[in-house]
Coordinates of N, CA and C in Angstrom, one line a residue:
M1 N 0.8 -1.2 0.0 CA 0.0 0.0 0.0 C 0.9 1.3 0.0
I2 N 1.9 1.3 0.9 CA 2.8 2.4 1.0 C 3.6 2.6 -0.3
R3 N 4.0 1.4 -0.8 CA 4.8 1.4 -2.1 C 4.0 2.0 -3.2
N4 N 2.7 1.6 -3.4 CA 1.9 2.2 -4.4 C 1.7 3.6 -4.3
S5 N 1.5 4.1 -3.0 CA 1.4 5.5 -2.7 C 2.6 6.3 -3.1
V6 N 3.8 5.7 -2.8 CA 5.1 6.4 -3.1 C 5.2 6.4 -4.7
L7 N 4.9 5.4 -5.3 CA 5.0 5.3 -6.8 C 4.1 6.3 -7.4
A8 N 2.9 6.4 -6.9 CA 1.9 7.4 -7.5 C 2.4 8.8 -7.3
T9 N 2.9 9.1 -6.1 CA 3.4 10.4 -5.8 C 4.6 10.8 -6.6
A10 N 5.5 9.8 -6.8 CA 6.7 10.0 -7.7 C 6.3 10.3 -9.1
S11 N 5.3 9.5 -9.6 CA 4.8 9.7 -11.0 C 4.2 11.1 -11.2
V12 N 3.4 11.5 -10.2 CA 2.8 12.9 -10.3 C 3.9 13.9 -10.2
A13 N 4.9 13.8 -9.4 CA 5.9 14.8 -9.3 C 6.7 14.9 -10.6
L14 N 7.1 13.7 -11.2 CA 7.8 13.7 -12.4 C 7.0 14.4 -13.5
F15 N 5.7 14.1 -13.6 CA 4.9 14.7 -14.6 C 4.8 16.2 -14.4
G16 N 4.7 16.6 -13.2 CA 4.6 18.0 -12.8 C 5.9 18.7 -13.2
L17 N 7.0 18.1 -12.9 CA 8.3 18.7 -13.3 C 8.4 18.8 -14.8
A18 N 8.0 17.8 -15.5 CA 8.0 17.9 -17.0 C 7.2 19.0 -17.5
A19 N 6.1 19.2 -16.9 CA 5.1 20.3 -17.4 C 5.7 21.6 -17.1
C20 N 6.6 21.7 -16.1 CA 7.2 23.0 -15.7 C 8.4 23.4 -16.6
G21 N 8.8 22.6 -17.5 CA 9.9 22.8 -18.4 C 9.7 24.0 -19.2
S22 N 10.7 24.5 -19.9 CA 10.5 25.7 -20.7 C 9.6 25.4 -21.9
S23 N 9.0 26.4 -22.3 CA 8.0 26.3 -23.4 C 8.8 25.9 -24.7
A24 N 8.2 25.0 -25.5 CA 8.9 24.6 -26.8 C 9.0 25.8 -27.7
T25 N 8.1 26.8 -27.6 CA 8.2 27.9 -28.5 C 9.4 28.8 -28.2
S26 N 9.8 28.8 -27.0 CA 11.0 29.7 -26.6 C 12.3 29.1 -27.1
T27 N 12.3 27.8 -27.4 CA 13.5 27.2 -27.9 C 13.5 26.9 -29.4
Q28 N 12.4 27.1 -30.1 CA 12.3 26.9 -31.5 C 13.2 27.9 -32.2
T29 N 13.9 27.4 -33.2 CA 14.7 28.4 -34.1 C 14.2 28.3 -35.5
I30 N 14.4 29.4 -36.2 CA 14.1 29.4 -37.6 C 14.9 28.4 -38.4
P31 N 14.3 27.6 -39.2 CA 15.0 26.7 -40.0 C 16.1 27.4 -40.8
S32 N 17.2 26.6 -41.1 CA 18.3 27.2 -41.9 C 18.1 26.8 -43.4
V33 N 18.1 27.7 -44.2 CA 18.1 27.4 -45.7 C 19.3 28.0 -46.4
S34 N 19.8 27.3 -47.3 CA 21.0 27.9 -48.1 C 20.5 28.6 -49.3
F35 N 21.0 29.8 -49.5 CA 20.7 30.6 -50.7 C 21.8 31.6 -51.0
S36 N 21.8 32.1 -52.2 CA 22.6 33.2 -52.5 C 22.0 34.0 -53.6
T37 N 21.8 35.3 -53.4 CA 21.1 36.1 -54.4 C 21.9 37.4 -54.6
Q38 N 21.8 38.0 -55.8 CA 22.4 39.2 -56.1 C 21.4 40.2 -56.5
L39 N 21.6 41.5 -56.0 CA 20.7 42.6 -56.4 C 21.6 43.7 -57.0
N40 N 21.2 44.2 -58.2 CA 21.8 45.4 -58.8 C 21.1 46.5 -58.1
I41 N 21.7 47.2 -57.2 CA 21.0 48.2 -56.4 C 20.6 49.5 -57.3
T42 N 21.1 49.5 -58.5 CA 20.7 50.6 -59.4 C 19.4 50.3 -60.2
N43 N 19.0 49.0 -60.0 CA 17.7 48.6 -60.7 C 16.5 49.4 -60.1
Q44 N 15.6 49.8 -60.9 CA 14.5 50.6 -60.4 C 13.7 50.0 -59.3
Q45 N 13.5 48.6 -59.3 CA 12.7 48.0 -58.3 C 13.4 48.0 -57.0
Y46 N 14.6 48.3 -56.9 CA 15.4 48.4 -55.6 C 15.7 49.9 -55.3
Q47 N 15.0 50.8 -55.8 CA 15.3 52.2 -55.6 C 15.3 52.7 -54.2
A48 N 14.6 52.0 -53.3 CA 14.6 52.3 -51.8 C 16.0 52.1 -51.3
L49 N 16.8 51.3 -51.9 CA 18.1 51.0 -51.4 C 19.1 52.1 -51.8
R50 N 18.6 53.2 -52.4 CA 19.5 54.3 -52.7 C 19.6 55.3 -51.5
Y51 N 18.7 55.1 -50.5 CA 18.6 56.1 -49.4 C 18.8 55.3 -48.1
D52 N 19.4 56.0 -47.1 CA 19.6 55.4 -45.8 C 18.2 55.1 -45.2
N53 N 18.2 53.9 -44.5 CA 16.9 53.4 -44.0 C 15.9 52.9 -45.0
G54 N 16.3 52.9 -46.2 CA 15.4 52.4 -47.3 C 15.3 50.8 -47.1
V55 N 14.1 50.4 -47.4 CA 13.8 48.9 -47.2 C 13.2 48.3 -48.4
V56 N 13.7 47.2 -48.8 CA 13.1 46.4 -50.0 C 12.7 45.0 -49.4
T57 N 11.6 44.5 -49.9 CA 11.1 43.2 -49.5 C 11.3 42.2 -50.6
L58 N 11.9 41.1 -50.3 CA 12.2 40.1 -51.3 C 11.4 38.8 -51.0
P59 N 11.0 38.1 -52.0 CA 10.2 36.8 -51.7 C 11.2 35.7 -51.3
A60 N 10.6 34.6 -50.8 CA 11.4 33.5 -50.3 C 12.0 32.7 -51.5
S61 N 11.4 32.7 -52.6 CA 11.9 32.0 -53.8 C 12.0 32.9 -55.0
G62 N 12.6 32.4 -56.0 CA 12.8 33.1 -57.3 C 14.2 33.6 -57.4
V63 N 14.5 34.2 -58.5 CA 15.8 34.6 -58.8 C 16.4 35.6 -57.7
A64 N 15.6 36.6 -57.4 CA 16.0 37.5 -56.3 C 15.2 37.3 -55.1
G65 N 15.5 36.2 -54.5 CA 14.8 35.8 -53.2 C 15.7 35.0 -52.3
G66 N 15.1 34.7 -51.1 CA 15.9 33.9 -50.2 C 15.2 33.9 -48.8
G67 N 15.8 33.2 -47.9 CA 15.3 33.0 -46.6 C 14.2 32.0 -46.5
V68 N 13.6 31.8 -45.4 CA 12.5 30.9 -45.2 C 11.2 31.5 -45.6
K69 N 10.9 32.7 -45.2 CA 9.7 33.4 -45.6 C 9.9 34.7 -46.4
G70 N 11.1 34.8 -46.9 CA 11.5 36.0 -47.6 C 12.4 36.9 -46.8
L71 N 12.9 38.0 -47.4 CA 13.9 38.8 -46.8 C 13.5 40.3 -46.8
F72 N 14.0 41.1 -45.9 CA 14.1 42.5 -45.9 C 15.5 42.9 -46.2
V73 N 15.7 43.8 -47.1 CA 17.1 44.4 -47.3 C 17.0 45.8 -46.9
V74 N 17.9 46.3 -46.0 CA 17.8 47.6 -45.4 C 19.2 48.3 -45.7
R75 N 19.1 49.5 -46.2 CA 20.3 50.3 -46.4 C 20.6 51.0 -45.1
I76 N 21.7 50.8 -44.5 CA 22.1 51.5 -43.3 C 22.8 52.8 -43.7
N77 N 23.8 52.7 -44.7 CA 24.5 53.8 -45.3 C 24.9 53.4 -46.7
S78 N 25.7 54.2 -47.3 CA 26.1 53.9 -48.7 C 26.9 52.7 -48.9
T79 N 27.5 52.2 -47.8 CA 28.4 51.0 -47.9 C 27.9 49.8 -47.1
T80 N 26.9 50.0 -46.3 CA 26.4 49.0 -45.3 C 24.9 48.7 -45.6
Y81 N 24.7 47.4 -45.8 CA 23.3 46.9 -46.0 C 23.1 45.7 -45.0
V82 N 21.9 45.5 -44.5 CA 21.6 44.4 -43.7 C 20.5 43.6 -44.4
A83 N 20.5 42.3 -44.3 CA 19.5 41.4 -44.9 C 18.9 40.6 -43.7
L84 N 17.6 40.7 -43.6 CA 16.9 40.1 -42.4 C 15.8 39.1 -42.9
E85 N 15.7 38.0 -42.1 CA 14.7 37.0 -42.4 C 13.3 37.6 -42.0
R86 N 12.3 37.3 -42.8 CA 10.9 37.8 -42.5 C 10.2 36.8 -41.6
N87 N 10.7 35.6 -41.3 CA 10.1 34.7 -40.4 C 10.4 35.2 -39.0
C88 N 9.4 35.4 -38.2 CA 9.5 35.9 -36.9 C 10.3 34.9 -36.0
P89 N 11.2 35.3 -35.1 CA 11.9 34.4 -34.3 C 11.1 33.8 -33.2
Y90 N 9.9 34.4 -32.9 CA 9.0 33.9 -31.9 C 8.0 32.9 -32.6
Q91 N 8.0 31.7 -32.2 CA 7.1 30.6 -32.8 C 7.3 30.6 -34.3
P92 N 8.5 30.4 -34.8 CA 8.7 30.4 -36.2 C 8.0 29.4 -37.1
Y93 N 7.4 28.4 -36.5 CA 6.7 27.4 -37.2 C 5.2 27.7 -37.4
D94 N 4.7 28.8 -36.7 CA 3.3 29.2 -36.9 C 3.2 29.7 -38.3
A95 N 2.0 29.4 -38.9 CA 1.8 29.8 -40.3 C 1.7 31.3 -40.4
C96 N 1.3 32.0 -39.3 CA 1.2 33.5 -39.4 C 2.4 34.2 -38.9
S97 N 3.5 33.5 -38.6 CA 4.7 34.1 -38.2 C 5.5 34.8 -39.3
L98 N 5.1 36.0 -39.6 CA 5.6 36.7 -40.7 C 5.8 38.2 -40.3
V99 N 7.0 38.7 -40.4 CA 7.3 40.1 -40.0 C 7.0 41.0 -41.2
S100 N 6.4 42.1 -41.0 CA 6.1 43.1 -42.0 C 6.7 44.5 -41.6
L101 N 6.9 45.3 -42.6 CA 7.3 46.7 -42.4 C 6.1 47.5 -42.0
D102 N 6.3 48.2 -40.8 CA 5.1 49.0 -40.4 C 4.9 50.1 -41.3
R103 N 3.6 50.6 -41.3 CA 3.3 51.7 -42.2 C 4.1 53.0 -42.0
S104 N 4.6 53.2 -40.8 CA 5.5 54.3 -40.5 C 6.9 54.1 -41.2
R105 N 7.2 52.9 -41.6 CA 8.5 52.5 -42.3 C 9.7 52.8 -41.4
V106 N 9.5 52.8 -40.0 CA 10.6 53.0 -39.1 C 10.8 51.7 -38.2
F107 N 10.0 50.7 -38.4 CA 10.2 49.5 -37.6 C 9.5 48.3 -38.3
F108 N 9.8 47.1 -37.9 CA 9.2 45.9 -38.4 C 8.3 45.4 -37.3
K109 N 7.2 44.7 -37.7 CA 6.3 44.1 -36.6 C 5.8 42.7 -37.2
D110 N 5.4 41.9 -36.2 CA 4.7 40.6 -36.5 C 3.3 40.8 -36.0
T111 N 2.3 40.9 -36.8 CA 1.0 41.1 -36.4 C 0.4 39.8 -35.7
C112 N 1.0 38.7 -35.9 CA 0.6 37.5 -35.2 C 0.9 37.5 -33.7
C113 N 2.1 37.8 -33.4 CA 2.5 37.7 -31.9 C 2.7 39.1 -31.3
G114 N 2.8 40.1 -32.2 CA 2.9 41.5 -31.7 C 4.4 41.9 -31.4
S115 N 5.3 41.1 -31.8 CA 6.7 41.5 -31.6 C 7.1 42.6 -32.6
Q116 N 8.0 43.5 -32.1 CA 8.5 44.7 -32.9 C 10.0 44.6 -32.9
F117 N 10.5 45.1 -34.1 CA 12.0 45.0 -34.3 C 12.4 46.3 -35.0
G118 N 13.6 46.8 -34.7 CA 14.2 48.0 -35.4 C 14.6 47.6 -36.8
L119 N 15.0 48.6 -37.6 CA 15.3 48.4 -39.0 C 16.6 47.6 -39.1
Q120 N 17.4 47.4 -38.1 CA 18.5 46.5 -38.1 C 18.3 45.2 -37.5
G121 N 17.0 44.9 -37.2 CA 16.5 43.6 -36.7 C 16.6 43.4 -35.2
D122 N 17.0 44.5 -34.5 CA 17.0 44.4 -33.1 C 15.6 44.4 -32.4
L123 N 15.5 43.6 -31.4 CA 14.2 43.4 -30.7 C 13.8 44.6 -30.0
R124 N 12.6 45.1 -30.2 CA 12.1 46.3 -29.5 C 11.0 46.0 -28.5
G125 N 10.3 44.9 -28.7 CA 9.2 44.6 -27.8 C 8.4 43.4 -28.3
G126 N 7.5 42.9 -27.4 CA 6.7 41.7 -27.7 C 7.2 40.5 -27.1
P127 N 6.6 39.4 -27.4 CA 7.1 38.1 -26.7 C 8.3 37.5 -27.3
A128 N 8.8 37.9 -28.4 CA 10.0 37.4 -29.0 C 11.2 37.7 -28.0
T129 N 12.1 36.7 -27.9 CA 13.3 36.9 -27.1 C 14.6 37.1 -27.8
R130 N 14.5 37.0 -29.2 CA 15.7 37.1 -30.1 C 15.4 38.2 -31.1
S131 N 16.5 38.7 -31.6 CA 16.4 39.6 -32.7 C 16.1 38.8 -34.0
M132 N 15.8 39.6 -35.1 CA 15.5 38.9 -36.3 C 16.8 38.3 -36.8
R133 N 16.7 37.2 -37.6 CA 17.9 36.5 -38.1 C 18.4 37.4 -39.3
S134 N 19.7 37.6 -39.2 CA 20.4 38.4 -40.3 C 21.2 37.4 -41.2
Y135 N 21.4 37.8 -42.4 CA 22.2 37.1 -43.4 C 23.4 37.9 -43.8
A136 N 24.4 37.3 -44.4 CA 25.6 37.9 -44.8 C 25.3 38.8 -46.1
T137 N 25.9 40.0 -46.1 CA 25.7 40.9 -47.3 C 27.1 41.3 -47.7
S138 N 27.3 41.5 -49.0 CA 28.6 42.0 -49.5 C 28.3 42.9 -50.7
L139 N 28.8 44.1 -50.7 CA 28.6 45.0 -51.8 C 29.9 45.1 -52.6
S140 N 29.7 44.9 -54.0 CA 30.8 45.1 -54.9 C 30.3 45.9 -56.1
G141 N 30.7 47.2 -56.1 CA 30.2 48.1 -57.1 C 28.7 48.3 -56.8
N142 N 27.9 48.0 -57.8 CA 26.4 48.1 -57.7 C 25.8 46.8 -57.4
L143 N 26.5 45.7 -57.2 CA 26.0 44.4 -56.9 C 26.0 44.1 -55.4
L144 N 24.8 43.8 -54.8 CA 24.7 43.5 -53.4 C 24.4 42.0 -53.4
T145 N 25.3 41.2 -52.8 CA 25.1 39.7 -52.6 C 24.7 39.5 -51.2
I146 N 23.6 38.6 -51.2 CA 23.0 38.2 -49.9 C 23.1 36.7 -49.8
S147 N 23.6 36.1 -48.8 CA 23.8 34.6 -48.7 C 23.7 34.1 -47.3
N148 N 23.4 32.8 -47.3 CA 23.4 32.1 -46.0 C 24.2 30.8 -46.3

């Protein structure tokens, strides 16, 4: 009788401890995809990249695309560009986990979870605990290469 009581108590305790573990969503990471794309920044469709804090959105697939859910390319200054993943780092496997450029064009937001990020991908608020994923960029003349 005592043995059964001890086993039942131990089972409940172990189940309780397992339930107290960290949330799976806080440890999920954005899947890694390999890609390399080049943009001619003098091309009319990338004209926003001619100005500091200009943002261009690229699809996930196609000739000028990449990332899991697409990319943002942001001009920091005439020689520095950042490329950011559009998949939100908070619950990246949710279908609605997609970061968009706010209407003000001064920050990014995920309308699904409410997380907000600066134009360089830095976390500004919301439930996300990580910044946006960034990808390598290299500028050679008018060609901007983005890769992972």
